[in-house]
XYZ file of C-alpha atoms in Angstrom:
109
model
C 10.077 -3.003 -16.015
C 12.921 -0.607 -15.282
C 13.123 2.913 -14.017
C 16.181 4.893 -13.043
C 15.431 6.731 -9.812
C 19.054 7.637 -9.113
C 18.993 10.451 -6.599
C 15.194 10.678 -6.760
C 14.090 8.021 -4.335
C 13.093 4.387 -4.448
C 10.479 2.593 -6.567
C 8.459 1.029 -3.764
C 5.827 -0.512 -6.008
C 8.438 -2.336 -8.087
C 10.019 -3.590 -4.848
C 6.638 -4.813 -3.557
C 5.947 -6.699 -6.799
C 9.458 -8.203 -6.801
C 9.057 -9.441 -3.213
C 5.597 -10.883 -3.894
C 6.951 -12.798 -6.896
C 10.318 -13.887 -5.498
C 9.904 -14.012 -1.726
C 6.167 -14.277 -1.027
C 6.725 -15.309 2.610
C 8.550 -12.059 3.367
C 6.751 -10.181 6.140
C 8.279 -6.889 5.016
C 6.304 -6.410 1.807
C 5.461 -2.834 2.720
C 4.491 0.242 0.745
C 4.909 3.534 2.623
C 2.959 6.661 1.738
C 5.166 8.791 3.966
C 8.415 10.466 3.043
C 9.466 12.028 6.359
C 11.855 14.457 4.684
C 8.939 15.956 2.713
C 6.407 16.227 5.563
C 7.385 19.807 6.386
C 6.668 20.775 2.756
C 3.101 19.454 2.871
C 0.004 21.327 3.988
C -1.229 18.048 5.473
C 0.594 14.708 5.628
C -1.050 11.740 3.890
C -3.860 10.136 5.874
C -2.902 6.705 4.587
C 0.478 5.742 6.010
C 1.406 2.286 4.814
C 0.165 -0.962 3.369
C 1.507 -4.438 4.031
C 0.941 -7.269 1.577
C 0.639 -10.957 2.484
C 0.660 -14.057 0.284
C -1.066 -17.240 1.483
C -2.668 -20.081 -0.467
C -2.076 -18.313 -3.805
C -3.987 -15.248 -2.550
C -2.644 -11.731 -2.104
C -4.068 -9.777 0.815
C -3.384 -6.232 1.951
C -3.608 -4.480 5.298
C -3.548 -0.691 5.161
C -3.199 1.689 8.111
C -4.826 5.098 7.852
C -3.788 7.546 10.606
C -6.786 9.850 10.083
C -10.058 8.805 8.496
C -12.758 11.115 7.124
C -15.921 9.011 6.869
C -17.538 10.906 4.013
C -14.738 11.080 1.477
C -11.414 9.672 2.624
C -12.473 6.232 3.817
C -14.464 5.190 0.710
C -11.720 6.515 -1.588
C -8.963 4.689 0.294
C -10.952 1.440 0.349
C -11.482 1.608 -3.411
C -7.887 2.662 -4.130
C -6.137 0.057 -2.012
C -8.546 -2.730 -2.973
C -7.796 -1.906 -6.615
C -4.049 -1.803 -5.919
C -4.312 -5.227 -4.275
C -6.188 -6.613 -7.297
C -3.672 -5.106 -9.733
C -0.697 -6.471 -7.775
C -2.354 -9.889 -7.576
C -2.917 -9.844 -11.341
C 0.692 -9.019 -12.276
C 1.938 -11.627 -9.770
C -0.429 -14.382 -11.004
C -2.243 -14.557 -7.675
C -5.872 -14.341 -6.611
C -6.965 -11.159 -4.817
C -7.530 -11.939 -1.149
C -8.631 -9.842 1.800
C -8.319 -6.107 2.221
C -7.986 -5.105 5.866
C -8.404 -1.423 6.692
C -7.133 -0.168 10.050
C -8.266 3.314 11.071
C -6.569 5.601 13.570
C -8.484 8.833 14.243
C -11.958 8.188 12.804
C -14.038 11.305 12.035
C -17.715 11.317 11.117
């Protein structure tokens, strides 16, 4: 897997996978949904802010923080999306999917 992002940013997903495979005890296996330099260009910043991945006992778990949570649409979609991302990362890293922990900031019903 190789991508040239020269001048375009940083491949966070590739970095997450590399850390899971090569340094699974790292407590900085983080995927950020925010690019602060682009926030002023957005109508609304992403509700999901970051996810942190943990490896323990051959299981990959994920904790995701969501700054604003819309009960009807946003929360179910984010649960499905990040649970799937955790399963996909576990698969490519030869691990078992573990827990998905969802932390909500401003919860709206």
